Each structure stands twice: as C-alpha cells, then as structure tokens.
C-alpha cells in the first residue's frame, strides 16, 4: 500500500507515513505460475446513469486444474499490477488441484493496465472520481458472475491479502450472492479506528523481540540523526551512506522509518523478494548491524549505512542507495496516495513511550490540507465505517458469514485486523510467527508450524463452504 510522504498507509502493502516510490524490475516471484490474460468490458460507473462509458479490466486465468462443477478461486486485486499478486499468492495455486478450481486474478481498476481513462486516468479530479473501493467491488461482482456462468461453476471463493484482504471481506459482505466465502489475510479493515501509534509499536516490538540492543541502537540513531546531519552536513552524510543523491534530514528519516516498517511486514522465515530481495528472517539479519545499546555518532553512521544497504541492495545489484524508493515496482504509490486521500484514512503517529521512531503527531487538518493541495479533494475519515461497518459495529459481524480473517502476530497491520469475533460463521486465525499475509504465500520447508496449521485450517473451512 502506498502513501503521501506525511501520511499513514494501509495495505496495504505500505508502512508508517510514507509513500511507495520508484521501484526496480523485474517482477518478483515465489513460484513458476502460468496464466492466460483476458480483458472484461466494465462500466466506468456502476452506480450512476449519466457516465455510460466502459473500460477493459484485466484478469488472469489458469484452467489447468479446473473440472466442470469445480469452484472459482478469485483473487481480489489490490494496489498494483495484478501479475505481482499472481506471482506471490502461492497458496491459491497450491490448493487449486485439490479442489479442481479455476484460478483467477482480477486487477483493481486504476492499477496495472486496468485504467478507465487510459493514460488520462489520473489527469483530472473528474477522471479519478470513479476510483473507489465500491466501484472496484462492483467490477469484481460483475466479472465473478460472468465467470460463474461462462465456466458453469456454482461456487466462487475470494482470496486477498492486505488491502486485497479488505476487499475480499467486503466482497463477501456486499455480494454474498456472488461470493460463497472469502479468505481475508492480513486485512486491516479497522485501521481507521485503531490508535495512531499502534503500527509503529508493533514494528518496534518485532525488533526488540530479536534484540533489545538492536531496538535501543535504532532508537539512538533516530535521536542522534539531526545532530549527525548538522555536524556532518547533508553532502558528507550522503557520501558516507552511499546515497544516490543528497537528501534533507527529514527525508532520510522518513525513508529509514519506511524500510524498518517494511522489514517487519516481510519478516518471512525464508528468502523472499516480495518488496525487495531479502534473506530469511530479515529483522534478525538487520539487527546484526546494531549489536550494542550505545554507540558513537561515527558508529551510528556505519550502522545506518549497513542497514540501508542491507534493505535495498542485499542482492548487490545497485550502485547506490535510492532513498526515493521503498519497495517493488509493481506496487503503485500514485493510486494508493489518492485512495488515502478519499476513503482509506488511516491515522498514523509515533510515540516515544511505545516505539523507537521520532515523535510524530497525527493531524487530520494537515492531512486534509495536503490532500486538497494535491488532488483538490478532502478525505472522508468515517466513510469506510459508514459503508462497511467499524470496529464496534462489526465486531461480531452480525448478518455476515463465511469469512476467514487471518493475521500474523509479527505483522504491524494486524493491529487493524479482526482478531476476535462472537459470530461462529466468521473464522479468526492468528498466526504466532506470521508476518504480512504469510499464509497466502506458497508453502516452504522453512515455514513455522503456526502457518502450516493456519493453512490446514483454511483448507478445512473452504471445504466446508463448498459443501454448503
């Protein structure tokens, strides 16, 4: 999930208050998957009667395992190129043969190549007006109904991770006649109702669990960074850290906060390339650069250089450290920035009593001002609660059924997820050693037992849905 630089994010696949920017190619992949690419003609506006144009929504299909009467496994695309998610959602591919399922990955409007107004999709507020989660869900519903008829498939099971997980949950809630059940992995659907420092607190906890000295050293780095930059100068600091360009102190601090959040999100038990190529348990590896609790300024600079290079250049493919880049190319910051300024308002702040980041207050007034300056719009912080239900009103999900909410306890986004429910028709799975939607990834010999059990539970629940 991407954000404006001063903002908090959602899954989506972003962190703290930072935007996803400029990413390297090629697409990362956890497995070798094949598909055929298709396009479906969608209405630009599903809910009005004036705008009658249509656009081509991209979706990917694999029918290798499908047998007549089998279900459709339908991934609700999120903030990026749909091929990124197809390459990193191995659980769907892995269980499809067992269920004789048709595998489908549907791209979210305004992302990838599914652009309602082509190259002009982001050019005017009017063209962006149809960029909402409600319109995206309607796309999924229309496409889902078409596919069920086209393949004579009686059942559709939705899958999604992060923002895609939020969409999967809402898809089942809003279109139960189309969706028979949904696995919403790491879906922070309550993030707007969550205490603003909660994300940062989990990031800090993850590092502290590996090494208290590590978290103490990082805290000291943030505390000393303004003094280091003042005494060293921006140019010399950039040289010492091998930065691609000279940055102001605030920009580097923002970038550092971002990569620490990402390390917590992708603290997987095996090497992976979802955001950047990283080794197994990357927090443990990163903490090797901060093995003591106190440092001289020169030592802190060396530690910051090492952790920056570790995150962005672990594969030794870069000549310098690009602080304008947080993660992989397939994630789209421009789209998520806009969504953050409309519906996806997730308060974010840092507090010294709970996290190691520099103290940063949350100001909705400043947030709104920035949104208006960039997009000529004002965010609606309560809209998600009004249209989908908030933390209190949806705590038992009365009237809803057949949704799995899975969350890894290592994942900072778990604080906005569904961690309990009194509704027996809703399943909550907590993964002790899981980071961001680890259960949606392909199985690996290095997987902890907690995620192995979670996947088995998920398969059992999906089997029961299909028997209903």
Coordinates of C-alpha atoms in Angstrom, one line a residue:
X1 CA 0.0 0.0 0.0
X2 CA 1.5 3.4 -0.9
X3 CA 1.0 6.8 0.8
X4 CA 1.8 10.5 0.7
X5 CA 5.0 11.2 2.5
X6 CA 3.4 12.6 5.5
X7 CA 0.6 10.1 5.7
X8 CA -0.1 6.7 7.2
X9 CA -0.9 3.8 4.9
X10 CA -2.9 0.7 4.7
X11 CA -2.1 -2.5 2.8
X12 CA -1.8 -2.5 2.4
X13 CA 1.4 -3.1 1.5
X14 CA 3.0 0.3 3.0
X15 CA 4.1 1.5 6.3
X16 CA 4.1 4.3 8.8
X17 CA 3.6 7.6 7.0
X18 CA 5.5 7.1 3.8
X19 CA 4.8 6.6 0.1
X20 CA 5.9 3.9 -2.2
X21 CA 8.1 5.3 -4.9
X22 CA 10.2 4.3 -7.9
X23 CA 10.9 0.5 -7.9
X24 CA 13.3 -1.9 -9.6
X25 CA 12.2 -4.6 -12.1
X26 CA 11.7 -7.5 -12.8
X27 CA 8.6 -8.9 -11.1
X28 CA 9.5 -10.9 -8.0
X29 CA 8.1 -14.4 -8.0
X30 CA 7.9 -17.1 -5.4
X31 CA 7.0 -19.8 -7.9
X32 CA 6.6 -20.5 -11.6
X33 CA 3.0 -19.9 -12.5
X34 CA 1.3 -19.7 -15.8
X35 CA -1.9 -18.0 -16.9
X36 CA -3.7 -16.5 -19.9
X37 CA -4.5 -12.8 -19.9
X38 CA -8.0 -11.7 -20.6
X39 CA -10.0 -8.4 -20.6
X40 CA -13.5 -7.8 -19.5
X41 CA -15.6 -4.8 -20.5
X42 CA -16.6 -3.0 -17.3
X43 CA -18.8 0.1 -16.8
X44 CA -16.8 3.0 -15.5
X45 CA -19.7 4.0 -13.2
X46 CA -21.7 1.1 -11.8
X47 CA -23.9 3.3 -9.7
X48 CA -24.9 6.2 -11.9
X49 CA -26.8 6.6 -15.1
X50 CA -25.0 9.5 -16.8
X51 CA -21.5 8.2 -17.3
X52 CA -22.1 5.3 -19.7
X53 CA -18.6 4.6 -20.9
X54 CA -16.7 1.3 -20.3
X55 CA -13.1 0.2 -19.8
X56 CA -11.2 -3.0 -20.1
X57 CA -10.4 -4.7 -16.8
X58 CA -7.5 -7.2 -17.0
X59 CA -7.8 -10.6 -15.4
X60 CA -5.6 -13.7 -15.4
X61 CA -6.9 -17.2 -15.7
X62 CA -5.4 -20.7 -15.2
X63 CA -7.8 -23.6 -16.0
X64 CA -5.2 -26.4 -15.8
X65 CA -6.8 -27.8 -12.6
X66 CA -10.4 -27.0 -13.4
X67 CA -13.1 -29.6 -13.8
X68 CA -16.7 -28.8 -14.5
X69 CA -18.6 -28.1 -11.3
X70 CA -15.4 -27.0 -9.5
X71 CA -15.1 -23.7 -7.7
X72 CA -13.6 -20.4 -8.9
X73 CA -10.7 -19.2 -6.8
X74 CA -10.8 -15.5 -7.3
X75 CA -8.1 -13.1 -6.1
X76 CA -9.4 -9.5 -5.4
X77 CA -6.6 -7.4 -6.8
X78 CA -5.2 -4.6 -4.8
X79 CA -2.9 -1.6 -5.2
X80 CA -0.6 -2.8 -8.0
X81 CA 0.0 -4.8 -11.1
X82 CA -2.1 -8.0 -10.9
X83 CA 0.9 -10.1 -12.0
X84 CA 2.7 -9.1 -8.8
X85 CA 0.0 -10.7 -6.7
X86 CA -0.4 -13.7 -9.0
X87 CA 3.3 -14.4 -8.5
X88 CA 3.2 -14.1 -4.8
X89 CA -0.1 -15.8 -3.8
X90 CA 1.1 -19.4 -3.9
X91 CA -1.5 -20.8 -1.5
X92 CA -4.2 -20.4 -4.2
X93 CA -2.1 -22.2 -6.8
X94 CA -1.1 -24.9 -4.4
X95 CA -4.6 -25.9 -3.3
X96 CA -6.3 -25.4 -6.7
X97 CA -5.6 -29.0 -7.9
X98 CA -7.1 -30.5 -4.8
X99 CA -10.3 -28.5 -5.3
X100 CA -10.3 -28.7 -9.2
X101 CA -10.5 -24.9 -9.1
X102 CA -10.3 -22.3 -11.8
X103 CA -7.7 -19.8 -10.7
X104 CA -8.5 -16.1 -11.4
X105 CA -6.6 -12.9 -10.5
X106 CA -8.7 -9.8 -11.2
X107 CA -6.9 -6.4 -11.5
X108 CA -8.2 -3.5 -9.4
X109 CA -9.4 -0.5 -11.5
X110 CA -6.8 2.3 -11.9
X111 CA -3.9 -0.1 -11.3
X112 CA -1.7 -2.0 -13.7
X113 CA -3.3 -1.7 -17.2
X114 CA -6.9 -1.5 -16.0
X115 CA -7.2 2.2 -16.5
X116 CA -10.7 3.6 -17.1
X117 CA -9.5 6.6 -19.0
X118 CA -6.2 5.2 -20.3
X119 CA -3.2 7.5 -19.9
X120 CA -5.5 10.2 -18.7
X121 CA -7.0 8.2 -15.8
X122 CA -5.1 10.3 -13.2
X123 CA -5.1 13.6 -15.1
X124 CA -8.3 15.3 -13.6
X125 CA -10.4 15.0 -10.5
X126 CA -13.3 14.0 -12.7
X127 CA -11.4 11.1 -14.2
X128 CA -10.4 10.0 -10.7
X129 CA -14.0 10.2 -9.4
X130 CA -14.7 6.5 -10.1
X131 CA -11.6 5.3 -8.2
X132 CA -13.3 3.9 -5.1
X133 CA -13.4 0.5 -3.3
X134 CA -17.1 0.4 -4.0
X135 CA -16.6 0.6 -7.8
X136 CA -13.8 -1.9 -7.6
X137 CA -16.0 -4.4 -5.7
X138 CA -18.8 -3.9 -8.3
X139 CA -16.2 -4.8 -11.0
X140 CA -15.3 -8.0 -9.1
X141 CA -19.0 -8.8 -8.7
X142 CA -19.9 -8.4 -12.4
X143 CA -16.8 -10.3 -13.5
X144 CA -17.4 -13.0 -10.9
X145 CA -21.0 -13.5 -12.2
X146 CA -19.8 -13.7 -15.8
X147 CA -17.1 -16.3 -14.9
X148 CA -19.5 -18.5 -12.9
X149 CA -21.8 -18.6 -16.0
X150 CA -19.0 -19.0 -18.5
X151 CA -17.5 -21.9 -16.7
X152 CA -20.7 -23.4 -15.3
X153 CA -19.1 -23.0 -11.8
X154 CA -21.6 -22.9 -8.9
X155 CA -19.1 -21.6 -6.3
X156 CA -16.7 -18.7 -6.0
X157 CA -14.2 -18.3 -3.2
X158 CA -12.4 -15.0 -2.9
X159 CA -8.8 -14.6 -1.7
X160 CA -7.0 -11.4 -0.8
X161 CA -4.1 -10.0 1.2
X162 CA -3.6 -6.6 2.9
X163 CA -5.9 -4.1 1.0
X164 CA -6.8 -7.1 -1.2
X165 CA -7.9 -8.9 2.0
X166 CA -10.1 -5.9 3.0
X167 CA -11.7 -6.1 -0.5
X168 CA -12.2 -9.9 -0.1
X169 CA -14.1 -9.4 3.2
X170 CA -16.2 -6.6 1.8
X171 CA -16.8 -8.6 -1.4
X172 CA -18.4 -11.4 0.7
X173 CA -20.3 -8.9 2.9
X174 CA -21.7 -6.8 0.0
X175 CA -22.2 -9.5 -2.7
X176 CA -23.0 -12.8 -0.9
X177 CA -25.0 -14.0 -3.9
X178 CA -21.7 -13.9 -5.9
X179 CA -19.1 -14.9 -3.3
X180 CA -19.5 -18.1 -1.3
X181 CA -16.7 -17.4 1.1
X182 CA -13.5 -15.4 1.4
X183 CA -10.0 -15.6 2.9
X184 CA -9.1 -12.1 4.0
X185 CA -5.4 -12.4 5.0
X186 CA -3.8 -9.5 6.9
X187 CA -6.8 -7.3 6.2
X188 CA -6.7 -4.2 8.4
X189 CA -10.3 -3.3 7.9
X190 CA -10.4 -1.5 11.3
X191 CA -7.2 0.5 10.8
X192 CA -9.2 3.8 10.7
X193 CA -10.4 3.0 14.2
X194 CA -7.0 2.0 15.5
X195 CA -4.8 4.0 17.8
X196 CA -2.5 6.0 15.6
X197 CA 0.8 4.7 17.1
X198 CA -0.2 1.0 17.1
X199 CA 1.6 0.2 13.8
X200 CA 4.9 1.7 14.9
X201 CA 4.6 0.0 18.3
X202 CA 4.4 -3.5 16.6
X203 CA 7.4 -2.6 14.4
X204 CA 9.4 -1.7 17.5
X205 CA 8.2 -4.9 19.3
X206 CA 9.4 -7.1 16.4
X207 CA 12.9 -5.6 16.5
X208 CA 13.0 -5.7 20.3
X209 CA 12.0 -9.4 20.3
X210 CA 15.1 -10.2 18.2
X211 CA 17.4 -8.0 20.2
X212 CA 16.8 -5.3 22.8
X213 CA 20.2 -3.8 22.0
X214 CA 19.1 -3.6 18.4
X215 CA 15.9 -1.6 19.1
X216 CA 17.9 0.6 21.5
X217 CA 20.5 1.3 18.8
X218 CA 17.9 2.2 16.3
X219 CA 16.2 4.5 18.8
X220 CA 19.6 6.2 19.4
X221 CA 20.1 6.6 15.7
X222 CA 16.8 8.5 15.3
X223 CA 17.6 10.6 18.4
X224 CA 21.1 11.5 17.1
X225 CA 20.3 11.8 13.4
X226 CA 19.6 15.6 13.4
X227 CA 22.8 16.3 15.3
X228 CA 24.8 14.0 13.0
X229 CA 23.5 15.7 9.9
X230 CA 24.1 19.1 11.3
X231 CA 27.7 18.4 12.2
X232 CA 28.5 16.3 9.1
X233 CA 26.5 18.1 6.5
X234 CA 24.0 16.6 4.1
X235 CA 26.6 16.1 1.3
X236 CA 29.1 14.2 3.5
X237 CA 26.3 12.2 5.1
X238 CA 25.1 11.1 1.6
X239 CA 28.7 10.2 0.7
X240 CA 29.2 8.1 3.9
X241 CA 25.9 6.2 3.3
X242 CA 26.4 5.9 -0.5
X243 CA 23.1 7.6 -1.2
X244 CA 22.3 8.3 -4.8
X245 CA 21.5 11.9 -4.1
X246 CA 21.8 14.3 -1.2
X247 CA 18.7 14.3 0.9
X248 CA 17.4 16.6 3.7
X249 CA 17.5 15.1 7.2
X250 CA 13.7 14.7 7.4
X251 CA 13.5 12.9 4.0
X252 CA 16.2 10.3 5.1
X253 CA 14.4 9.8 8.5
X254 CA 11.1 9.2 6.7
X255 CA 12.8 6.7 4.4
X256 CA 14.5 4.9 7.3
X257 CA 11.2 4.6 9.1
X258 CA 9.7 3.2 5.9
X259 CA 12.2 0.5 5.4
X260 CA 12.1 -0.6 9.1
X261 CA 8.3 -0.9 8.7
X262 CA 8.7 -3.0 5.6
X263 CA 11.3 -5.3 7.3
X264 CA 8.6 -6.0 9.9
X265 CA 6.0 -6.7 7.3
X266 CA 8.1 -9.1 5.3
X267 CA 9.9 -10.8 8.2
X268 CA 9.4 -14.2 6.5
X269 CA 11.2 -17.4 7.6
X270 CA 12.8 -17.9 4.2
X271 CA 14.4 -15.7 1.5
X272 CA 11.8 -13.7 -0.4
X273 CA 11.6 -10.9 -3.0
X274 CA 8.1 -9.5 -2.4
X275 CA 9.2 -5.9 -1.8
X276 CA 13.0 -6.2 -2.1
X277 CA 15.2 -9.3 -2.3
X278 CA 15.9 -10.2 1.4
X279 CA 17.1 -13.2 3.4
X280 CA 15.2 -15.4 5.8
X281 CA 14.1 -13.6 9.0
X282 CA 15.4 -10.2 7.7
X283 CA 14.9 -8.4 11.1
X284 CA 17.4 -10.9 12.7
X285 CA 19.9 -10.2 9.9
X286 CA 19.4 -6.4 10.1
X287 CA 19.9 -6.4 13.8
X288 CA 23.4 -7.7 13.3
X289 CA 24.3 -4.1 12.5
X290 CA 23.2 -2.9 15.9
X291 CA 24.5 -5.3 18.4
X292 CA 25.1 -2.9 21.3
X293 CA 22.8 -0.5 23.1
X294 CA 25.1 2.6 22.8
X295 CA 27.2 4.0 20.0
X296 CA 29.3 6.9 19.0
X297 CA 28.0 9.0 16.2
X298 CA 30.5 7.5 13.8
X299 CA 29.4 4.0 14.7
X300 CA 25.7 5.1 14.2
X301 CA 26.6 6.3 10.7
X302 CA 28.2 3.0 9.8
X303 CA 25.2 1.1 11.2
X304 CA 22.7 3.3 9.2
X305 CA 24.8 2.7 6.1
X306 CA 24.8 -1.0 6.7
X307 CA 21.1 -1.4 7.3
X308 CA 20.3 0.9 4.3
X309 CA 22.4 -1.2 2.0
X310 CA 21.1 -4.4 3.5
X311 CA 17.5 -3.5 2.7
X312 CA 17.9 -2.0 -0.7
X313 CA 20.9 -3.8 -2.0
X314 CA 21.0 -7.3 -0.5
X315 CA 21.2 -8.7 -4.0
X316 CA 24.2 -6.5 -4.7
X317 CA 22.6 -5.1 -7.9
X318 CA 22.6 -1.4 -7.0
X319 CA 25.4 1.1 -7.3
X320 CA 24.0 3.4 -4.7
X321 CA 21.1 3.7 -2.2
X322 CA 18.0 5.3 -3.6
X323 CA 16.0 7.0 -0.8
X324 CA 13.2 7.7 -3.2
X325 CA 12.5 4.0 -3.4
X326 CA 10.8 1.9 -0.7
X327 CA 9.7 -1.3 -2.5
X328 CA 9.0 -3.1 -5.7
X329 CA 7.8 -1.6 -8.9
X330 CA 4.5 -3.5 -9.1
X331 CA 3.1 -1.6 -6.2
X332 CA 1.6 1.7 -7.2
X333 CA 2.1 4.7 -4.9
X334 CA 0.2 7.2 -7.1
X335 CA -3.0 5.2 -6.9
X336 CA -2.7 4.5 -3.2
X337 CA -1.9 8.1 -2.4
X338 CA -5.2 9.0 -4.0
X339 CA -7.2 6.4 -2.1
X340 CA -5.5 7.5 1.1
X341 CA -7.0 11.0 0.4
X342 CA -10.5 9.7 -0.1
X343 CA -11.6 6.6 1.7
X344 CA -8.5 4.9 3.2
X345 CA -7.8 7.4 6.0
X346 CA -5.6 5.5 8.5
X347 CA -4.2 7.8 11.3
X348 CA -0.5 7.3 11.9
X349 CA 1.8 8.7 14.6
X350 CA 4.9 7.8 16.6
X351 CA 5.2 8.0 20.4
X352 CA 8.5 7.6 22.3
X353 CA 6.8 5.6 25.1
X354 CA 5.8 2.9 22.7
X355 CA 8.2 2.9 19.7
X356 CA 11.7 3.8 18.6
X357 CA 10.7 6.3 15.9
X358 CA 11.0 10.1 16.2
X359 CA 7.9 11.5 17.9
X360 CA 5.4 12.4 15.2
X361 CA 1.8 13.6 15.9
X362 CA -1.2 12.9 13.9
X363 CA -3.0 15.9 12.4
X364 CA -6.1 15.3 10.4
X365 CA -6.1 19.0 9.5
X366 CA -2.6 18.8 7.9
X367 CA -3.6 15.5 6.2
X368 CA -6.6 17.1 4.7
X369 CA -4.7 20.2 3.6
X370 CA -2.1 18.0 1.8
X371 CA -4.9 16.0 0.1
X372 CA -6.6 19.1 -1.1
X373 CA -3.4 20.6 -2.4
X374 CA -2.6 17.5 -4.4
X375 CA -6.0 16.4 -5.6
X376 CA -8.4 19.2 -4.9
X377 CA -10.4 16.8 -2.7
X378 CA -11.0 16.3 1.1
X379 CA -10.8 12.9 2.7
X380 CA -13.8 11.3 4.4
X381 CA -12.4 9.6 7.5
X382 CA -15.7 7.9 8.6
X383 CA -16.8 6.7 5.2
X384 CA -15.4 3.2 5.5
X385 CA -17.2 2.7 8.8
X386 CA -20.4 4.1 7.3
X387 CA -20.4 1.8 4.2
X388 CA -18.8 -1.3 5.6
X389 CA -19.0 -1.1 9.4
X390 CA -16.5 0.0 12.0
X391 CA -14.6 -1.8 14.8
X392 CA -17.5 -1.7 17.3
X393 CA -20.5 -2.2 14.9
X394 CA -18.8 -5.0 13.1
X395 CA -17.1 -6.7 16.0
X396 CA -19.5 -9.7 15.8
X397 CA -20.3 -9.3 12.1
X398 CA -24.0 -10.0 12.7
X399 CA -25.6 -10.9 9.4
X400 CA -22.3 -11.9 7.8
X401 CA -20.8 -15.4 7.3
X402 CA -18.1 -17.4 5.5
X403 CA -15.2 -15.1 6.0
X404 CA -11.8 -16.1 7.4
X405 CA -9.7 -13.3 8.9
X406 CA -6.1 -14.4 9.3
X407 CA -3.4 -12.3 10.9
X408 CA 0.2 -12.9 11.7
X409 CA 1.3 -11.6 15.1
X410 CA 4.5 -10.2 13.6
X411 CA 2.6 -8.1 11.1
X412 CA 2.3 -4.4 12.1
X413 CA -1.0 -4.3 10.2
X414 CA -2.5 -6.9 12.5
X415 CA -3.4 -4.1 14.9
X416 CA -6.2 -3.0 12.4
X417 CA -7.3 -6.6 11.7
X418 CA -10.1 -8.7 13.0
X419 CA -8.6 -10.6 16.0
X420 CA -11.8 -11.9 17.6
X421 CA -15.5 -12.4 16.9
X422 CA -18.5 -13.8 18.6
X423 CA -20.0 -14.9 15.3
X424 CA -19.4 -18.6 14.7
X425 CA -19.9 -18.1 11.0
X426 CA -16.8 -15.9 10.9
X427 CA -13.4 -17.5 11.4
X428 CA -10.4 -15.8 13.1
X429 CA -7.0 -17.4 12.7
X430 CA -4.0 -15.9 14.5
X431 CA -0.5 -17.0 13.3
X432 CA 2.1 -16.8 16.0
X433 CA 5.1 -16.5 13.8
X434 CA 3.5 -14.9 10.8
X435 CA 4.3 -11.6 9.0
X436 CA 2.2 -9.9 6.4
X437 CA -0.1 -12.5 4.7
X438 CA 2.4 -15.2 5.1
X439 CA -0.4 -17.8 4.8
X440 CA -1.2 -16.7 1.3
X441 CA 2.3 -17.4 0.1
X442 CA 3.4 -20.8 -1.2
X443 CA 4.3 -23.4 1.4
X444 CA 8.0 -23.6 2.2
X445 CA 10.1 -26.1 4.1
X446 CA 11.1 -23.3 6.4
X447 CA 7.6 -22.3 7.3
X448 CA 6.9 -22.3 11.1
X449 CA 4.3 -24.8 12.4
X450 CA 1.9 -21.9 13.1
X451 CA 1.4 -21.1 9.4
X452 CA 1.3 -24.7 8.4
X453 CA -1.6 -25.2 10.9
X454 CA -3.3 -22.0 9.6
X455 CA -3.3 -23.2 6.0
X456 CA -4.7 -26.5 7.0
X457 CA -7.5 -24.7 8.9
X458 CA -8.2 -22.5 5.9
X459 CA -8.5 -25.6 3.6
X460 CA -10.9 -27.3 6.0
X461 CA -13.0 -24.2 6.2
X462 CA -13.1 -23.7 2.4
X463 CA -14.1 -27.4 2.1
X464 CA -17.0 -26.8 4.4
X465 CA -18.1 -23.7 2.5
X466 CA -18.1 -25.6 -0.8
X467 CA -20.3 -28.3 0.8
X468 CA -23.0 -25.9 1.8

